[in-house]
């Protein structure tokens, strides 16, 4: 099988509207999380990251953009538009589109929304993006809890390997909404302080909003300098509980093991892990157990949730893009908020951003319903 690459990319977040500026702020240790008191979202203060869509560049080059497109659509249009432009790829029937999200335009269900309620259907979100950019093929909307973003990369790789497409554009996003916040609050999982994955004094999860986009391609003639090759991927459902992960990390363990097998890589060949790290008791513990079972307990590991919060259906794609830049810059990024280990098994959480020659990284995601996905990425040779 020919190589499949992750190439051009854009991040739209509270830290900025392009990947390079966002990654630089992560490198500088700047978080996009802030305390928010908004009764329309939740009747108590929360800590979250919110995108200021008023400052988004107008990719449509037309007035009153906010009247035609929802907040999420505006974010996706900007991130995806930048990637399409950078790729210089003509949108023929050999070019696919995958959209990863958990709830899409869920905010249009609010009573004060100016948009019709039908806009909340995920298929409508796909139609908006297809029509705006002129894709010739029907979009695939991938909504599998919080593994959606990473799973979209694996799905794109398989579609290219099966000769369905030559290129696949992926875009992912979710919002900080009343619906989402009320759900996590019902679990008593929300923290009013910045989250601290794997830390002894963590107090719960933060929710964040972001849009992220990337090109998956088999063509190596116009790759971004931070591009990576997809060496291996796997997904496994632990079938443990509707929201709680397997206490033994079984689904994550199997996903990583199979991804390493396809990549023909051993645990010691992984330079760092970009982990899921939600800062909840069961998730952090499950990951620590799984990584120990895989002999990855000494591999440098971070969670990026301390910079963005949990961005749901976009998190796996967002964190892959940051991991690509980390690999390209030969720099390990600190796991924001971590000070003292708070899980029962030893893991090597990165405390300080520092240089390190690197070639390969592992990205993992886990989500409600017992879903787990893992992908091994390798730096493209010069």
XYZ file of C-alpha atoms in Angstrom:
382
model
C 0.000 0.000 0.000
C 1.277 3.474 -0.849
C 1.954 5.911 1.978
C -0.846 8.119 3.291
C 0.057 11.505 4.735
C -1.500 14.109 7.014
C -0.433 17.410 5.498
C -1.786 20.995 5.379
C -3.702 21.972 8.507
C -5.405 24.836 10.323
C -6.585 25.325 13.919
C -9.218 27.914 14.853
C -9.411 28.298 18.628
C -9.339 30.711 21.543
C -5.540 30.751 21.100
C -5.659 31.930 17.491
C -6.902 31.296 13.978
C -4.019 29.350 12.418
C -1.904 26.385 13.471
C 1.428 28.169 13.800
C 0.203 30.904 16.135
C -1.733 28.382 18.233
C 1.277 26.056 18.543
C 3.545 28.954 19.500
C 1.233 29.885 22.377
C 1.258 26.275 23.552
C 5.037 26.365 23.391
C 4.954 29.544 25.491
C 2.663 27.869 28.045
C -0.365 30.092 27.351
C -3.785 28.524 27.904
C -7.002 29.494 26.150
C -9.139 28.530 29.148
C -10.933 31.235 31.114
C -13.627 31.561 33.778
C -17.032 32.258 32.243
C -20.227 33.311 34.017
C -23.104 33.117 31.558
C -26.554 32.104 32.724
C -27.443 31.197 29.130
C -24.850 28.417 29.278
C -25.031 27.249 32.885
C -26.319 28.641 36.163
C -22.852 28.536 37.711
C -19.370 29.731 36.692
C -17.435 27.434 34.392
C -13.927 27.261 33.015
C -13.910 26.869 29.240
C -12.321 28.056 26.012
C -14.540 30.065 23.654
C -13.765 31.194 20.102
C -14.434 34.873 19.400
C -16.091 34.468 16.005
C -16.351 38.258 15.637
C -12.621 38.293 14.901
C -12.627 35.444 12.378
C -11.216 36.298 8.944
C -14.062 36.518 6.409
C -13.275 33.530 4.211
C -16.482 34.083 2.248
C -15.504 37.634 1.285
C -19.078 38.746 1.726
C -20.906 40.971 4.248
C -23.170 39.737 7.055
C -21.521 36.328 7.259
C -23.012 35.746 10.706
C -26.532 36.036 9.274
C -26.018 33.175 6.821
C -23.859 30.796 8.835
C -23.946 29.547 12.423
C -20.999 30.068 14.769
C -19.769 26.530 14.176
C -20.164 26.843 10.412
C -18.154 30.070 10.401
C -15.342 28.362 12.327
C -15.334 25.349 10.000
C -15.429 27.522 6.885
C -12.306 29.376 8.000
C -10.238 26.330 8.994
C -11.276 24.175 6.035
C -10.984 27.052 3.567
C -7.396 27.723 4.582
C -6.442 24.064 4.126
C -8.094 23.805 0.706
C -6.312 26.965 -0.399
C -2.915 25.779 0.875
C -3.298 22.362 -0.765
C -3.950 23.794 -4.260
C -6.104 20.721 -4.945
C -8.986 20.893 -7.413
C -12.201 19.528 -5.900
C -12.954 16.692 -8.311
C -14.830 13.445 -7.680
C -11.527 11.970 -6.426
C -11.580 14.319 -3.428
C -13.554 13.418 -0.294
C -14.793 15.364 2.713
C -15.187 14.046 6.273
C -16.744 16.142 9.046
C -16.109 15.062 12.647
C -18.400 16.401 15.364
C -20.421 15.157 18.300
C -23.283 17.664 18.324
C -22.780 19.968 15.323
C -25.095 22.999 15.323
C -26.698 22.054 18.634
C -27.052 25.740 19.577
C -29.742 26.329 16.932
C -32.123 24.442 19.235
C -31.917 27.326 21.728
C -35.071 29.436 21.822
C -33.282 32.629 20.752
C -31.500 31.123 17.728
C -32.209 32.894 14.422
C -31.637 29.686 12.460
C -34.236 26.993 11.704
C -34.145 23.966 13.987
C -33.490 21.702 10.978
C -29.990 23.210 10.852
C -29.165 21.014 13.870
C -29.216 17.889 11.691
C -25.656 16.744 11.019
C -26.509 16.125 7.378
C -27.393 19.822 7.050
C -23.964 20.781 8.336
C -22.424 18.561 5.672
C -24.575 20.150 2.972
C -23.550 23.667 4.015
C -19.836 22.872 3.705
C -20.250 20.901 0.481
C -22.199 23.674 -1.213
C -19.923 26.474 0.012
C -16.705 24.939 -1.311
C -18.176 23.025 -4.242
C -17.228 19.462 -3.311
C -18.320 17.003 -6.004
C -18.788 14.082 -3.615
C -21.211 13.684 -0.716
C -19.652 14.513 2.667
C -19.260 11.862 5.341
C -20.285 13.029 8.818
C -18.478 11.003 11.468
C -19.988 11.304 14.940
C -18.590 8.690 17.321
C -18.308 10.542 20.620
C -14.888 11.963 21.458
C -12.851 9.690 19.193
C -14.497 11.270 16.136
C -11.600 13.550 15.180
C -8.938 10.850 15.338
C -11.227 8.242 13.815
C -11.798 10.595 10.859
C -8.078 10.414 10.060
C -8.166 6.610 10.169
C -11.281 6.546 7.991
C -9.687 8.871 5.439
C -6.602 6.672 5.306
C -8.742 3.598 4.584
C -10.778 5.373 1.895
C -7.562 6.345 0.127
C -6.074 2.856 0.547
C -9.236 1.371 -1.013
C -8.851 3.782 -3.971
C -12.109 5.593 -3.235
C -10.269 8.936 -3.182
C -6.856 10.417 -3.858
C -7.297 13.092 -1.215
C -9.658 13.571 1.730
C -10.214 16.844 3.554
C -11.160 16.488 7.220
C -12.746 19.213 9.307
C -13.945 18.895 12.874
C -15.604 21.121 15.433
C -17.910 21.403 18.417
C -19.293 24.231 20.524
C -19.481 25.103 24.195
C -23.261 24.921 24.457
C -25.963 24.737 27.115
C -26.777 21.196 25.980
C -23.210 19.914 26.288
C -22.458 21.669 29.570
C -25.658 20.458 31.214
C -24.761 16.881 30.279
C -21.283 16.959 31.804
C -22.615 18.882 34.794
C -25.135 16.095 35.389
C -22.155 13.735 35.693
C -20.673 16.157 38.238
C -17.597 16.174 36.014
C -17.201 19.910 35.275
C -14.452 21.936 36.932
C -14.678 25.679 37.594
C -10.879 25.778 37.488
C -8.453 24.978 34.645
C -8.275 21.200 34.257
C -5.180 19.294 35.372
C -4.940 15.946 33.562
C -3.302 13.135 35.574
C -2.653 15.488 38.490
C -3.336 14.522 42.098
C -5.323 17.739 42.662
C -7.415 17.702 39.493
C -11.054 18.663 39.948
C -12.671 17.676 36.657
C -13.131 18.480 33.023
C -13.297 21.748 31.046
C -15.172 22.015 27.755
C -13.705 23.935 24.843
C -14.682 24.855 21.327
C -12.469 24.715 18.280
C -12.461 23.929 14.592
C -9.573 22.038 13.050
C -8.983 20.900 9.478
C -6.370 18.834 7.671
C -5.614 17.229 4.325
C -5.127 13.456 4.151
C -3.439 12.494 0.883
C -1.311 9.936 -0.956
C 0.379 12.676 -3.019
C 3.760 13.757 -1.619
C 4.456 16.557 -4.111
C 3.060 19.497 -2.104
C 3.271 18.449 1.507
C 3.389 20.856 4.427
C 6.747 20.852 6.206
C 5.162 19.380 9.350
C 3.506 16.498 7.464
C 3.473 12.987 8.888
C 2.942 9.488 7.507
C 0.198 7.332 9.018
C 1.996 4.131 9.996
C -0.809 2.274 11.729
C -4.245 2.741 13.259
C -6.830 0.760 15.171
C -10.104 1.194 17.033
C -11.693 -0.943 19.716
C -14.822 -0.646 21.844
C -14.472 -1.901 25.404
C -18.284 -2.255 25.774
C -17.975 -1.377 29.451
C -20.545 1.373 30.069
C -22.417 4.162 28.281
C -20.031 6.768 29.722
C -17.435 5.032 31.911
C -14.320 3.426 30.397
C -13.080 -0.076 31.118
C -11.321 -0.065 34.482
C -8.526 -2.179 32.985
C -8.080 0.051 29.920
C -8.922 -2.929 27.710
C -10.244 -0.985 24.705
C -7.353 1.478 24.674
C -4.841 -1.325 25.258
C -6.102 -3.279 22.263
C -6.295 -0.201 20.034
C -2.697 0.813 20.705
C -1.421 -2.760 20.432
C -3.050 -3.221 17.012
C -1.913 0.206 15.791
C 1.686 -0.601 16.775
C 1.406 -3.964 15.055
C 0.300 -2.392 11.767
C 3.014 0.231 12.119
C 5.585 -2.547 12.663
C 6.714 -0.594 15.689
C 7.573 -1.549 19.254
C 6.715 0.540 22.336
C 10.303 1.743 22.631
C 10.016 3.156 19.091
C 7.413 5.732 20.180
C 9.027 9.093 21.021
C 6.002 10.593 22.769
C 2.298 10.059 23.373
C -0.362 12.676 22.754
C -2.913 11.166 25.120
C -6.615 11.848 25.741
C -6.219 13.084 29.326
C -9.584 14.579 30.280
C -8.662 15.188 33.955
C -11.473 12.952 35.162
C -10.788 10.192 37.681
C -11.820 7.192 35.589
C -10.321 8.348 32.265
C -6.906 9.268 33.637
C -6.674 6.065 35.658
C -7.761 3.907 32.709
C -5.091 5.438 30.467
C -2.351 4.966 33.050
C -3.279 1.285 33.402
C -3.408 0.751 29.637
C -0.051 2.438 28.997
C 1.581 0.322 31.703
C 0.134 -2.836 30.176
C 1.715 -1.726 26.873
C 5.136 -1.002 28.440
C 4.711 2.677 27.556
C 4.898 3.964 31.130
C 8.290 5.606 30.540
C 7.382 7.238 27.228
C 6.942 11.045 27.512
C 3.222 11.823 27.522
C 1.053 14.920 27.482
C -2.569 15.967 27.403
C -3.471 19.208 25.619
C -6.772 19.648 27.478
C -5.141 22.242 29.775
C -4.785 24.550 26.759
C -8.150 24.066 25.024
C -10.367 22.085 27.366
C -12.043 19.014 25.920
C -13.064 19.937 22.368
C -15.158 16.781 21.925
C -15.480 15.702 18.275
C -12.576 17.911 17.216
C -10.153 16.904 19.977
C -8.422 14.005 18.208
C -7.842 16.009 15.033
C -6.775 19.135 16.916
C -4.312 17.220 19.075
C -2.915 15.335 16.076
C -2.145 18.648 14.369
C -0.367 19.967 17.476
C 1.510 16.659 17.693
C 2.646 17.052 14.082
C 4.124 20.472 14.854
C 5.686 19.111 18.047
C 7.391 16.391 15.995
C 8.506 18.836 13.299
C 9.941 21.258 15.869
C 11.572 18.417 17.842
C 9.950 19.822 20.961
C 8.006 18.095 23.722
C 5.114 20.279 24.890
C 4.303 20.329 28.588
C 1.051 18.878 29.888
C -0.500 22.109 31.174
C -1.564 22.040 34.831
C 0.287 18.871 35.808
C 2.387 18.936 38.991
C 2.014 15.699 40.954
C 1.010 12.248 39.733
C -2.601 11.401 40.549
C -3.034 7.909 39.084
C -2.162 4.523 40.574
C 0.271 3.478 37.829
C 3.462 5.347 36.843
C 3.364 7.416 33.650
C 5.894 9.928 32.330
C 3.841 13.135 32.136
C 5.778 15.994 30.513
C 6.172 18.794 33.066
C 8.289 21.217 31.053
C 8.402 22.104 27.364
C 11.826 21.068 26.122
C 13.692 20.092 22.931
C 14.094 16.449 21.986
C 15.004 14.814 18.657
C 11.906 12.869 17.600
C 10.660 10.785 14.725
C 7.399 9.077 15.797
C 4.426 9.785 18.036
C 1.309 7.974 19.188
C -2.070 9.713 19.393
C -4.878 8.168 21.406
C -8.524 9.116 21.955
C -11.253 7.607 24.100
C -14.947 8.407 24.341
C -18.409 7.652 25.632
C -19.822 4.284 24.726
C -16.432 2.632 25.241
C -14.859 3.837 21.979
C -11.064 3.992 21.683
C -8.830 4.908 18.732
C -5.049 4.990 18.334
C -2.809 6.087 15.458
C 0.970 5.948 15.061
C 2.475 8.835 13.063
C 6.000 9.228 11.667
C 7.830 12.342 10.543
C 8.184 12.618 6.757
C 11.795 12.203 5.652
C 13.377 15.356 4.284
